[in-house]
Amino acid sequence: MNEGKSRKVILVCAPAGSGKTTLVSCWLRNRTEHAAWVSLDESDDDPARFLLYLIAAIRTIAPSVGDRLLKLLQTPQPPPPELIISNLLNEITGISSPFFLVLDDYQFIASNSLINDAMKLLIEHMPEQLQLVLITREEPRLPTAKLRARNQLTDIRAADLSFTVVETSHYLKRSMELTLSEEHISYLQQLTEGWISGLQLAALTLRGQKEPGLAVQAFTGSHPFVLDYLAEEVLQRLPDLIQQFLLYTSILDRFCSSLCDALLRSEDSRSAGGAAYANANSQETLTYLERSNLFLVSLDNERCWYRYHHLFSDLLRKRLRQSSAFLHADGERLVVDLHLRASEWFEQHGLEMEAFQHAIAAKDTNRAARLVEGNGMPLLFRGAAAPVLEWLKALPKKELDARPSLRLLYASGQLMRGEISNLEAGLQAAETVLEGCEMDERTRDLLGHAAAIRAALAVSRHQAEVIIAESQRALELLRPNNLAVRVSTIWAQGYAYQLQGERDRAGRAYSEALALSQQLGHTVIEMMAMLGIGYIQEAGNQLYQAAETYRRLSLLAGDSPLPASCEAYLGLARVTYEWNDLPSAEQHGQRAVLLAKQLGQMDQAAAALLFLARLKLATKETDDAAVILAEADDLARQLNHVIQLRHIAEVRVSILLQQRNVAAAAHLAREHHLLCSQARVWLAHGDPDAALALLEPLLEQAEAKRLEDERLKVMVIQAAALEMHGQFEAALEQLSYALALGESGGMLRVFLDEGMPIWYLLQRATTKGIMPEYTGRLLTAFKGENGVGERSKHERDEVPWHVSAHLIEPLSDRELEVLRLIAAGLSNREIGERLFLALSTVKGYNQIIFNKLQVSRRTEAVARARSLGLI
């Protein structure tokens, strides 16, 4: 294996009993590099469980790696394996010394596509200091052909591991101290095909034989049959206490001396002839087994944890079932008791998942249920969702109905997986049982958990009233120390208040949830609470604070974040859009879309697409905006995201107005009762009176509820409407209020998106010295709006400087535009149609122009303007 030193992956692929693990173990002992070793079994094909063990193994050589990732994997909705691997790779780059990562028995998880995809990512981006060693019985579903072609794979197969005649002779004579003829050695090598397990069993059987040569001739058949025969022969020759040790401990997938003592030091074992174990040391027995080559595999360098060879373990378990009746009056009960002792030991040592698995094997539903509940933090929420749900699904209905706590955990798991079609029926079944129970603290807590599940279900449906009712009920019923459920319920309350516009209450709920989740290490709720706080800051026009919150959240998420962190990037996209940093807004928006699409049934993907459509609309890419909006609409309708359909309609109205399809825009705005959009439609119709009538109550409502973002938006539209109405002083006053609200957050797009009426008002604000720095930034931004304002600027520059001296007040750009149309002979109605102004607004402009030019009729105004060089 020396050539493996410079290659990414070492693959050891051969049938069971070929010596794969022994080969790698011996090889690593002779190397200076550290090794992180993961021994896998059938239960490890759950991605979260696999990744937990993977990170734990790496932490044995680099304790600082993976702290945050372990927390994420123990949350109710662990992130996709690829995201965990991406973050893990980044942390591994900080490990200075080279090391090996060994995955033993990879065949047990090889069929899981999520794990394989994550492993492909690990292999593709593996840092130089890491080498991967895969030990497997089956060909892994990994890009081995590509690695082989790139000379990045050391490939060790069964043929490489099979003993030759010479190696067989060396092993039998020197290691096993047998005296055999070369003929007998050759026969054994051919019989076992160089299979080391067969050779080992043969050697153990031949030990002590007076004529080993004659015994060799009794061996016949291929090695699977040889294994059964020889193993029986080996077991029969062992002392009774050693046989008992092997049989009792065979129920364990891995074991240490303390765990073995727990299984053997009991009243049952003493009554079954195991009294000697009350004083014996299991570590001595393990040392004896290892020294005797009795199929014991060491799992760590310290030789604390072991397992049996898989085939040998299978044989021992079969033998235990067959002989348990002889060893114990109640044979079935012995096996059950062994699993219970194992479960107790694992629980005492903080290994709840293995304690749970042995409780299941013992068919002790009560114990398994208690372990699943997790003493305040259910196993379901700690990266064990798959095995827990598998057990719950396998329980008979009567068992679930009799244990409402399990029924509620099952409902929680269904909610985590998005399996909500039968969720309500399960909740009702649990509540029916609980209503017939004594209303003690536990019953109240379970009823509170049911209410919390209903609140969480309502969050996904944006049902504020339901969230509040159920979450209040949950908090009244839940035990004070049931923090895992309480913190998610408090966050849900905050979201309900947010939906209702009660932002102060939402902010307080989010802050409480944030503090509590950080105390518990509940990473998902911590992230969701931070998102809520960022939204409250953003809605309060505190854009700099909101951006900082969203950035901190994106850093918490890492380079390959959770899909749920799409909302942090969407928040950054909205903020940078408002600052008119459109390239950054698009970058954040695109990332939000990619993450959101991983959430499946949630509506964040539609929201992110909706933002990108707004962005395209701002850059006058109307066709692209329409295409993206159609995708968002399809997604929202497909998943019945009603709340997004209203927002989609709002953007569609803006697209129709940009396309000058005012009639269609008016119909859509009325259909969805979009009052701000209806006001913009009236402005496009040239009817600012109707727009102002809609906007006034909206402003009062926003002020009453302290909805600062809504208040600012309405004020800007009002200013545009007043400008179009010819009420220039009132328009300028309203714009001044809006500027005062928007300046602290550096807001630009809320003004830019209302177009030319705001441009004209900003020009007027500049002449009056209103917030000159801020208005200057806005006017500069307007220049970049596809040439908006450039023509007006040039026209203003062409007016002789001395003209202003002959006027009471300079004409604005809009007034100059109206004056030129008067000079062109257009009637007031024609001017209104050309400029999309109401007739009353055109008449208002006429009066202002006449006053500034000190004339009373159209003909006089044209003559005066020409004399001054204005037209």
Coordinates of N, CA and C in Angstrom, one line a residue, residues 460-462 603 635-649 672:
S460 N -46.3 27.4 8.5 CA -46.0 27.0 7.1 C -47.2 27.5 6.2
R461 N -48.3 27.8 6.8 CA -49.5 28.3 6.0 C -49.7 29.8 6.2
H462 N -48.9 30.4 7.0 CA -49.0 31.9 7.2 C -50.3 32.2 7.8
D603 N -42.4 28.2 0.6 CA -42.7 29.3 -0.4 C -41.6 30.2 -0.6
L635 N -45.0 28.2 -9.6 CA -44.5 27.6 -8.4 C -45.5 27.8 -7.2
A636 N -45.9 29.1 -7.1 CA -46.9 29.4 -6.0 C -48.2 28.7 -6.2
R637 N -48.7 28.6 -7.4 CA -50.0 28.0 -7.7 C -49.9 26.4 -7.5
Q638 N -48.7 25.9 -7.9 CA -48.5 24.5 -7.8 C -48.5 24.0 -6.3
L639 N -47.9 24.8 -5.5 CA -47.8 24.5 -4.0 C -48.9 25.2 -3.2
N640 N -49.8 25.9 -3.9 CA -50.9 26.6 -3.2 C -50.4 27.7 -2.1
H641 N -49.4 28.4 -2.5 CA -48.9 29.5 -1.7 C -49.7 30.8 -1.9
V642 N -50.8 30.9 -1.3 CA -51.8 32.0 -1.6 C -51.1 33.3 -1.3
I643 N -50.4 33.4 -0.2 CA -49.8 34.7 0.2 C -48.9 35.3 -0.8
Q644 N -48.2 34.4 -1.6 CA -47.3 34.9 -2.6 C -48.1 35.4 -3.8
L645 N -49.2 34.8 -4.1 CA -50.0 35.2 -5.3 C -50.3 36.7 -5.2
R646 N -50.6 37.2 -4.1 CA -50.9 38.7 -4.0 C -49.7 39.5 -4.3
H647 N -48.5 39.1 -3.8 CA -47.3 39.8 -4.1 C -46.9 39.7 -5.6
I648 N -47.2 38.5 -6.2 CA -46.9 38.4 -7.6 C -47.8 39.3 -8.4
A649 N -49.1 39.4 -8.0 CA -50.0 40.3 -8.7 C -49.5 41.7 -8.7
H672 N -57.2 42.0 -6.9 CA -56.4 41.6 -5.7 C -56.4 42.7 -4.6

